PDB file of C-alpha atoms in Angstrom:
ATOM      1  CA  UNK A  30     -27.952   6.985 -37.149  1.00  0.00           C
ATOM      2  CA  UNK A  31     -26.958   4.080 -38.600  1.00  0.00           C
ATOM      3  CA  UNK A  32     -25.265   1.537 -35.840  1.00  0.00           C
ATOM      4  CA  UNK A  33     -23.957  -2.078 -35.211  1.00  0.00           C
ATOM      5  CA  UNK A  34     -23.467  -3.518 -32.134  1.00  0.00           C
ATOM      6  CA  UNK A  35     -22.607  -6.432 -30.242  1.00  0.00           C
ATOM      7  CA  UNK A  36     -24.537  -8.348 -27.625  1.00  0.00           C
ATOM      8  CA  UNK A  37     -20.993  -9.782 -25.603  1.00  0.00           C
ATOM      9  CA  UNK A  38     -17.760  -8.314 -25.300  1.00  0.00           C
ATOM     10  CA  UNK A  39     -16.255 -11.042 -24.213  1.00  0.00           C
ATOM     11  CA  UNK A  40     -16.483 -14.644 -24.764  1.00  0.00           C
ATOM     12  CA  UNK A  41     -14.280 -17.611 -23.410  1.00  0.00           C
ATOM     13  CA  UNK A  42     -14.496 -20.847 -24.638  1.00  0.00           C
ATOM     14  CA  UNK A  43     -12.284 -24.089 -24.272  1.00  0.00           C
ATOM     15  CA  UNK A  44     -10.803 -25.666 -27.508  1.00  0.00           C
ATOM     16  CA  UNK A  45     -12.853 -27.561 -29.390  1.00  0.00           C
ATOM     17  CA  UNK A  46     -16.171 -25.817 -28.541  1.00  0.00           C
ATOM     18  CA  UNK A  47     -18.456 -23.713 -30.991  1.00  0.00           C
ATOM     19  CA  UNK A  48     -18.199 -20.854 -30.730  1.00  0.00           C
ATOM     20  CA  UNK A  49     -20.999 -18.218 -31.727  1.00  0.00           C
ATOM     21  CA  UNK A  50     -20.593 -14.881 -31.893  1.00  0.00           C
ATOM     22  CA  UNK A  51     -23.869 -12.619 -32.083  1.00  0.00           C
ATOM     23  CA  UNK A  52     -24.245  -8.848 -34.047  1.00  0.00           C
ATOM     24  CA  UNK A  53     -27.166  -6.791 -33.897  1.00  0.00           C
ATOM     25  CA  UNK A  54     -27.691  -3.864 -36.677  1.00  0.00           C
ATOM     26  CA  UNK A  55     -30.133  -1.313 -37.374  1.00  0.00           C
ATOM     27  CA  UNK A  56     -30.052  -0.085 -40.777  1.00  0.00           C
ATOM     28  CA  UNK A  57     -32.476  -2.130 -42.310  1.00  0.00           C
ATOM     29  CA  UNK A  58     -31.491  -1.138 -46.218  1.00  0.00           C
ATOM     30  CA  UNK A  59     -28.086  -2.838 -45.540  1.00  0.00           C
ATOM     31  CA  UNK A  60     -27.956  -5.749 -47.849  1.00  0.00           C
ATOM     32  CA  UNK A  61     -24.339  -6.901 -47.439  1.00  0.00           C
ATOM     33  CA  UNK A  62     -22.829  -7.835 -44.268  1.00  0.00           C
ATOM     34  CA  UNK A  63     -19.130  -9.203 -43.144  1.00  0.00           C
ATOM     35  CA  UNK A  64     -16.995 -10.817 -40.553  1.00  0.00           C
ATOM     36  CA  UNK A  65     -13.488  -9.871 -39.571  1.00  0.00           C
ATOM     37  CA  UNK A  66     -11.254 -10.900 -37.717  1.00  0.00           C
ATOM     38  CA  UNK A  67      -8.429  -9.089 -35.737  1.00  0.00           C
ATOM     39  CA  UNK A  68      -5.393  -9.895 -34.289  1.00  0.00           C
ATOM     40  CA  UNK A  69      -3.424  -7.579 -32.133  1.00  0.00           C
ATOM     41  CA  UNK A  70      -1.554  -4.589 -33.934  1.00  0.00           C
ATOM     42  CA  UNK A  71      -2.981  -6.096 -37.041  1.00  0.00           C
ATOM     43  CA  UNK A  72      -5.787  -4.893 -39.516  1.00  0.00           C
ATOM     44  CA  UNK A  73      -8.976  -6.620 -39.765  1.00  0.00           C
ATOM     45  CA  UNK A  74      -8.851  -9.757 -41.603  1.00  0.00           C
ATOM     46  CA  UNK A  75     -11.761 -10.772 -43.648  1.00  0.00           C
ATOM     47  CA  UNK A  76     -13.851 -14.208 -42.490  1.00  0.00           C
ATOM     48  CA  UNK A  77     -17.322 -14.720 -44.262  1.00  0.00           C
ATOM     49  CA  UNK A  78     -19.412 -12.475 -45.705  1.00  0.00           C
ATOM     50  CA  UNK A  79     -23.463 -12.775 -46.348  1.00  0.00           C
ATOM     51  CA  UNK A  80     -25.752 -10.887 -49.021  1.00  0.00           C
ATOM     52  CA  UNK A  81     -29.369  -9.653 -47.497  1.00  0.00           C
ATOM     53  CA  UNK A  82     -30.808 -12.235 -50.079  1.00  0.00           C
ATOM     54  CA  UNK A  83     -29.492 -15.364 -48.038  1.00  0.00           C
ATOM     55  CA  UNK A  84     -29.925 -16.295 -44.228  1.00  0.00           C
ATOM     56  CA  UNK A  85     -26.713 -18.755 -44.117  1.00  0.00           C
ATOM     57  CA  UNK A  86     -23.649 -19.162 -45.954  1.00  0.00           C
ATOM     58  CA  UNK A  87     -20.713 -21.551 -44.744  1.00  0.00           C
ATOM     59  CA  UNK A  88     -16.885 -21.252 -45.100  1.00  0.00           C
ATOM     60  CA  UNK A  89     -14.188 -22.945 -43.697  1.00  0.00           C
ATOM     61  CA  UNK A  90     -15.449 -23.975 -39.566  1.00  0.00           C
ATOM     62  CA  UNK A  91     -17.361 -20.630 -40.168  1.00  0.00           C
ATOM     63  CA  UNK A  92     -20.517 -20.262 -40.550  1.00  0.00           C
ATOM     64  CA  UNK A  93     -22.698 -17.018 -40.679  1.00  0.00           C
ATOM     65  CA  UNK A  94     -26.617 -16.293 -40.272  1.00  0.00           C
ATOM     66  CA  UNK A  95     -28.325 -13.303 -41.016  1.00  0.00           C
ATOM     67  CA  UNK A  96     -32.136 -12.800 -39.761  1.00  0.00           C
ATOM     68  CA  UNK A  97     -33.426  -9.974 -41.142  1.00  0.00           C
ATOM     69  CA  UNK A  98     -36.421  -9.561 -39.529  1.00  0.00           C
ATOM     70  CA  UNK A  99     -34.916  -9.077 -36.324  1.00  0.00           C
ATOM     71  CA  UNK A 100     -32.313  -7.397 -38.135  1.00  0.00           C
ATOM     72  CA  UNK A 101     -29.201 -10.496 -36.216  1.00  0.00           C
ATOM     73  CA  UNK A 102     -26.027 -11.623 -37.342  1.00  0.00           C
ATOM     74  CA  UNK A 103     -24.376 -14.739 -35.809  1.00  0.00           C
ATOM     75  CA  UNK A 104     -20.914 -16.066 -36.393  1.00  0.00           C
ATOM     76  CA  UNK A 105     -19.966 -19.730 -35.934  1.00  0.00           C
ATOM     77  CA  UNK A 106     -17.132 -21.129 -35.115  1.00  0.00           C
ATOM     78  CA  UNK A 107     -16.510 -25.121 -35.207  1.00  0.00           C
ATOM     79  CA  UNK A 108     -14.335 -26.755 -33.460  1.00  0.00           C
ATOM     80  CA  UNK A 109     -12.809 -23.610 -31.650  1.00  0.00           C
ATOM     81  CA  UNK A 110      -8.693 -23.513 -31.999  1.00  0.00           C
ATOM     82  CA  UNK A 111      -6.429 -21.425 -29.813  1.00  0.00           C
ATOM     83  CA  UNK A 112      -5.629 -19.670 -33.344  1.00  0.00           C
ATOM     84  CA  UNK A 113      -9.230 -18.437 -33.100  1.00  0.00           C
ATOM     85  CA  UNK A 114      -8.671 -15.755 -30.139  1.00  0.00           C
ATOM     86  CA  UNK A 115      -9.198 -12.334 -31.555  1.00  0.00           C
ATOM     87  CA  UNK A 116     -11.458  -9.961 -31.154  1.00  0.00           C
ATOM     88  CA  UNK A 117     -14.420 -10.530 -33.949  1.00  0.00           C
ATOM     89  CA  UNK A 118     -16.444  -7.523 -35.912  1.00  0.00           C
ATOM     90  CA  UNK A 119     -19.278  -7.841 -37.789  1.00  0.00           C
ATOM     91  CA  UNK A 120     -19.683  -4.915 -40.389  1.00  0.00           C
ATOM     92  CA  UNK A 121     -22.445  -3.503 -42.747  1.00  0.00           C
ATOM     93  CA  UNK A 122     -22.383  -1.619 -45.846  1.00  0.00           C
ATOM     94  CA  UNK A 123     -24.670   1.588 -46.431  1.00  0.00           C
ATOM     95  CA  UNK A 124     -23.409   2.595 -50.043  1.00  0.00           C
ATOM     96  CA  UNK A 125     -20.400   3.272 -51.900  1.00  0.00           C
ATOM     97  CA  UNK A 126     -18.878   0.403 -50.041  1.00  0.00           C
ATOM     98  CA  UNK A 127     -18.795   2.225 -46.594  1.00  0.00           C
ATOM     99  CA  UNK A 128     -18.536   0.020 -44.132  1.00  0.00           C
ATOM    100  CA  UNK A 129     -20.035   0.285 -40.669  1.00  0.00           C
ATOM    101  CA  UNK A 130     -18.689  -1.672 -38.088  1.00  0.00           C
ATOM    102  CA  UNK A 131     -19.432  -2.583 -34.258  1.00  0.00           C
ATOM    103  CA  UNK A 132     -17.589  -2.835 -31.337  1.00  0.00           C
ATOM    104  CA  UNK A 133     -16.171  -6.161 -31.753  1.00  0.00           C
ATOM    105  CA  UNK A 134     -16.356  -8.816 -29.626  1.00  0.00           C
ATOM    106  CA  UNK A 135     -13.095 -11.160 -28.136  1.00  0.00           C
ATOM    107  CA  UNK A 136     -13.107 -14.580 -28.740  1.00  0.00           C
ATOM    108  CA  UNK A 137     -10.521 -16.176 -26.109  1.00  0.00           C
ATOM    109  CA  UNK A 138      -9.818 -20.238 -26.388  1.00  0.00           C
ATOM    110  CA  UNK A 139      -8.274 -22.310 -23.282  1.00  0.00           C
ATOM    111  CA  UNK A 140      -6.856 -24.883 -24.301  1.00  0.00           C
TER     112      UNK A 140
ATOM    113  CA  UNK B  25      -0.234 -10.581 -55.458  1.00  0.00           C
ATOM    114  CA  UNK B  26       0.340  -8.440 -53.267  1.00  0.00           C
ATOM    115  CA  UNK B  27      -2.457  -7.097 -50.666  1.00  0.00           C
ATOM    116  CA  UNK B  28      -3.258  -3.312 -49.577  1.00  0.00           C
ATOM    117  CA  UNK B  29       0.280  -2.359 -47.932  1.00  0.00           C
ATOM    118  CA  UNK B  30       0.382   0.783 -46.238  1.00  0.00           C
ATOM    119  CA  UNK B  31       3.050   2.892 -44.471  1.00  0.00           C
ATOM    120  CA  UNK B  32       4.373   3.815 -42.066  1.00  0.00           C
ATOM    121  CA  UNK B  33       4.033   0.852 -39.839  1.00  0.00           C
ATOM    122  CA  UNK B  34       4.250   3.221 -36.579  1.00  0.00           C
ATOM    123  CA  UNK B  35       4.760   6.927 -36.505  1.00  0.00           C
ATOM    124  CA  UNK B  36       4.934   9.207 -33.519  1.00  0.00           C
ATOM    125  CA  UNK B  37       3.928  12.705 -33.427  1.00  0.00           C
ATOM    126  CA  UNK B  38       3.147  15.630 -31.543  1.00  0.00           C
ATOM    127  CA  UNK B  39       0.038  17.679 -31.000  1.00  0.00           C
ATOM    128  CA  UNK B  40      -0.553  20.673 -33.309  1.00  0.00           C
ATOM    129  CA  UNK B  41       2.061  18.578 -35.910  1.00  0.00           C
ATOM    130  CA  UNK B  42       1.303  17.252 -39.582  1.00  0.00           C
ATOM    131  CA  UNK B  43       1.433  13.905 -40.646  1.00  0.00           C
ATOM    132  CA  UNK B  44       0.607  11.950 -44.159  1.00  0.00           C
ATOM    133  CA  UNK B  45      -0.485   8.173 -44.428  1.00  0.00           C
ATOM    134  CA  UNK B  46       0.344   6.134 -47.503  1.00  0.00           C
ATOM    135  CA  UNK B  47      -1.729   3.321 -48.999  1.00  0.00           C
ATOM    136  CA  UNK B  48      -1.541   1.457 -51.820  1.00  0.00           C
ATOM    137  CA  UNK B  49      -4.694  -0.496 -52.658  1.00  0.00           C
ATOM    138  CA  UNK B  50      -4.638  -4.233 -53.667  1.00  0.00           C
ATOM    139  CA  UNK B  51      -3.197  -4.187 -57.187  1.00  0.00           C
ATOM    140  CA  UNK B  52      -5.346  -2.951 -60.267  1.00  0.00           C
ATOM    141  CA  UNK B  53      -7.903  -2.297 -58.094  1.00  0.00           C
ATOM    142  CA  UNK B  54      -9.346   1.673 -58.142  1.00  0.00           C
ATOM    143  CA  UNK B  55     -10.954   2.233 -54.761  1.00  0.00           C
ATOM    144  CA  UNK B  56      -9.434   3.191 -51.475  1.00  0.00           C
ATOM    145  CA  UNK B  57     -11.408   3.791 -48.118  1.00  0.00           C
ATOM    146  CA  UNK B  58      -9.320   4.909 -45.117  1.00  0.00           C
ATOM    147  CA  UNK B  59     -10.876   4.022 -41.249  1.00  0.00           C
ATOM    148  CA  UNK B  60      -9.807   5.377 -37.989  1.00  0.00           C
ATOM    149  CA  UNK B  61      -9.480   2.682 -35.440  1.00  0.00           C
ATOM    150  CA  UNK B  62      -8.956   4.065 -31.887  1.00  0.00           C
ATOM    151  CA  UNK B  63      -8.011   1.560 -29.381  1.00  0.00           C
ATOM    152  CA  UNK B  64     -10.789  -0.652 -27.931  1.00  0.00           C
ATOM    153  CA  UNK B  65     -13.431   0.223 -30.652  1.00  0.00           C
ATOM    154  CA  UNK B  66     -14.497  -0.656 -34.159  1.00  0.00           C
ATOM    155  CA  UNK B  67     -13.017   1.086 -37.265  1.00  0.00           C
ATOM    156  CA  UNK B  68     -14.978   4.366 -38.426  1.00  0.00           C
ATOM    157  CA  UNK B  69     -14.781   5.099 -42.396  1.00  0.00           C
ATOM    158  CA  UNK B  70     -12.777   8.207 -43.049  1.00  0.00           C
ATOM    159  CA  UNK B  71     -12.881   8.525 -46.644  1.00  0.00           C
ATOM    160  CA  UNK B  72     -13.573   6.705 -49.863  1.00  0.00           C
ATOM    161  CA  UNK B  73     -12.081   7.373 -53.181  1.00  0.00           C
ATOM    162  CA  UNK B  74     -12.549   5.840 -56.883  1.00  0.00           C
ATOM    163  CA  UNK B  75     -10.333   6.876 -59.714  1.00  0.00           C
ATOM    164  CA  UNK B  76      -9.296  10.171 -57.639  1.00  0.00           C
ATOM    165  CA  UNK B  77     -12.401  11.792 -57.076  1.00  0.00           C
ATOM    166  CA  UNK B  78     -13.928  11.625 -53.041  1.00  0.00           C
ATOM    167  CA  UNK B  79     -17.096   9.014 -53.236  1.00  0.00           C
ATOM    168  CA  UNK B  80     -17.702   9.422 -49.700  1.00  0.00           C
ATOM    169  CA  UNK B  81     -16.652  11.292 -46.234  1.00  0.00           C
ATOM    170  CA  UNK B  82     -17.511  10.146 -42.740  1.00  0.00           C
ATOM    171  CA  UNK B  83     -17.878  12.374 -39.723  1.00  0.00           C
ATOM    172  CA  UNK B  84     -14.081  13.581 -39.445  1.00  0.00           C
ATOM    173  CA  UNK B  85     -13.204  17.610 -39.216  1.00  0.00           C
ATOM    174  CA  UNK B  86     -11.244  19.218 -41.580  1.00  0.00           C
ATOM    175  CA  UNK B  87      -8.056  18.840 -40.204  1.00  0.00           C
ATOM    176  CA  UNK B  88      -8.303  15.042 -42.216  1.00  0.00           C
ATOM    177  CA  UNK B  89      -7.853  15.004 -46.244  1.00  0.00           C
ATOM    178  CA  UNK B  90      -7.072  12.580 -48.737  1.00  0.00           C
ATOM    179  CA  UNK B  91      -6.231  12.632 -52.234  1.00  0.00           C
ATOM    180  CA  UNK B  92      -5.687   9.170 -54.655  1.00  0.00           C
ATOM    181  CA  UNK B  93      -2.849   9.435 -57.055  1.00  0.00           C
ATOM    182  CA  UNK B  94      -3.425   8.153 -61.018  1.00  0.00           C
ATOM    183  CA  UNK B  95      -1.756   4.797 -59.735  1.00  0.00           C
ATOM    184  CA  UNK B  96      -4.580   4.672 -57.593  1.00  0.00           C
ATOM    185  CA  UNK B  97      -2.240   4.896 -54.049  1.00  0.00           C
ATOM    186  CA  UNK B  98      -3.531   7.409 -51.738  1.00  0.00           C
ATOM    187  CA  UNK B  99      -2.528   9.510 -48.865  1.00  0.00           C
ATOM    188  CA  UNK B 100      -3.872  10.500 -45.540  1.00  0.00           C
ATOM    189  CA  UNK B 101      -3.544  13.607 -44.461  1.00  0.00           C
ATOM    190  CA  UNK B 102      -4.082  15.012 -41.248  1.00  0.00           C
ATOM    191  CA  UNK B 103      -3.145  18.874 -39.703  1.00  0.00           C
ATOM    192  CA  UNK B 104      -3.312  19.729 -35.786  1.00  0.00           C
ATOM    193  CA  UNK B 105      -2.882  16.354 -34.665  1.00  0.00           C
ATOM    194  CA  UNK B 106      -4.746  16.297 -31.290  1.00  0.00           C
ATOM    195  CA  UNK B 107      -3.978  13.643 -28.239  1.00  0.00           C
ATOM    196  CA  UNK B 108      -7.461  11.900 -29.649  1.00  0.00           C
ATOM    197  CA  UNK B 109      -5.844  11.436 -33.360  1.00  0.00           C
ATOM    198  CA  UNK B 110      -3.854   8.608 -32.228  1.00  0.00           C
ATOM    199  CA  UNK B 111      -5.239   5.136 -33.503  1.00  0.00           C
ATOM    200  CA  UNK B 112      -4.652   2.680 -35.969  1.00  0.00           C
ATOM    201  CA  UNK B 113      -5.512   4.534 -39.265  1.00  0.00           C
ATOM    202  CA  UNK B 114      -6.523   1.214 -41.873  1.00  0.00           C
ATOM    203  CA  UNK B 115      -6.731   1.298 -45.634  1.00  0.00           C
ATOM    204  CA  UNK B 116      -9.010  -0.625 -47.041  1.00  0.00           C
ATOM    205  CA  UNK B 117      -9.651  -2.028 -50.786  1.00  0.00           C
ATOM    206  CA  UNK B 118     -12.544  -3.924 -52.580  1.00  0.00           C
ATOM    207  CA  UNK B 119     -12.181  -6.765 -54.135  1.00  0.00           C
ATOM    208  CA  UNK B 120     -13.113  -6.270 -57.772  1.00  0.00           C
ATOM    209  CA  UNK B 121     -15.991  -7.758 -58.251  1.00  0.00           C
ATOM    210  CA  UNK B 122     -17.725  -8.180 -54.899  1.00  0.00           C
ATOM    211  CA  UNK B 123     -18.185  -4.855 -52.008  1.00  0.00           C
ATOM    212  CA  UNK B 124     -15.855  -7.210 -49.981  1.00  0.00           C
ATOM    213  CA  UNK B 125     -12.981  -4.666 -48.857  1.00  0.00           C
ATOM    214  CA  UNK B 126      -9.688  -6.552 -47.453  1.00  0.00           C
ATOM    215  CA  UNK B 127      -7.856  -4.345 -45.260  1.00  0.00           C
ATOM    216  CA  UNK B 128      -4.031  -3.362 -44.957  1.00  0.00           C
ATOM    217  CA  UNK B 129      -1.855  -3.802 -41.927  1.00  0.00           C
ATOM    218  CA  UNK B 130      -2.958   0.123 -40.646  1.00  0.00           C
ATOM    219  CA  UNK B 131      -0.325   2.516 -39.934  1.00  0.00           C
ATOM    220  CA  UNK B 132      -0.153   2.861 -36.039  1.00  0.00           C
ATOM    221  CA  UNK B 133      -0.434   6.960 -34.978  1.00  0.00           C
ATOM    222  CA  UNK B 134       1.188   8.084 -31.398  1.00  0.00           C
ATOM    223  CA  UNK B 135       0.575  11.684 -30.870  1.00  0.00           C
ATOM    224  CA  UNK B 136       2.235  12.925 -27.711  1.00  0.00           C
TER     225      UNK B 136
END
């Protein structure tokens, strides 16, 4: 079946490093694809999202890529802040806005 | 303007019980999709609904139902809780004019 996963669970960095945080998925026919982010005890908060017709888009410190012939999402994060520990999903869309999401991956900044 | 909300913020139950979610989806906005989050994984889609009627079901039993309201609110509805029901159950609506869905705080489920 459809699936997303991530390559690292865990990820430590040191404020003020980039961050990157990788997603794998499978469905090829996905053509939209989006970052949350989530706090403990708190629902997923929307980052950056990407379209299957673009291979970068850039927010705020965030940036994400999308390869689709190896079928990879990246996140990156600039200029890492304490604020930025959470634990990170990327998510894919099959249809009728379902999303499917991965495992999730947690970001934690020393400072 | 407000966001999804959802309630209750916790709620603790016990095997074999009933319990009903509440959701209330970012305002003016028709669509609701409800996701099971047990601890330590990724959210799995439940249900989706658009102007009342079901527009998709994920790989739940029975025991789980929704229904959306003509305010476009819905509920979550789950019979026979089991130890494995407990998770974060999230509500989730689109913005309205991209597939972006922002999320509500989830309603935190304890069954004992």
């Amino acid at each position: 079946g459809e699936s997303v996963g991530l390559h690292l669970p865990t990820l430590s960095v040191q404020e003020g490093d980039n961050s990157i945080i990788n997603c794998a998925y499978s469905n090829s026919a996905s053509d939209y694809f989006i970052w949350y982010k989530q706090e403990s005890g708190k629902g997923p908060q929307f980052i950056i999202d990407i379209r299957s017709n673009m291979d970068k888009r850039q927010g705020q410190r965030v940036t994400v890529l999308l390869n689709k012939t190896v079928k990879h999402l990246s996140l990156q994060i600039a200029a890492t802040q304490p604020g930025d520990s959470a634990v990170y999903f990327c998510a894919e869309t099959t249809g009728f806005q379902k999303l499917v999401f991965g495992t999730g991956t947690r970001l934690l900044v020393s400072p | 303007d407000a966001g999804v909300t959802q309630s209750p913020t916790h709620l603790i139950k016990t095997r074999g019980q009933q319990v009903t979610l509440r959701c209330s989806p970012i305002s003016g906005h028709k669509s609701v999709s409800w996701y099971q989050q047990v601890l330590g994984q990724g959210p799995q889609f439940i249900f989706q609904y658009y102007e009342k009627e079901e527009r998709g079901r994920g790989n739940f039993p029975d025991r789980f139902s929704a229904r959306q309201f003509p305010n476009y609110s819905s509920e979550l509805n789950v019979n026979a809780l089991l130890l494995g029901d407990s998770a974060l159950y999230l509500c989730a609506s689109p913005a309205s004019s991209t597939d972006t869905q922002y999320f509500g705080p989830g309603t935190r489920l304890t069954v004992l």
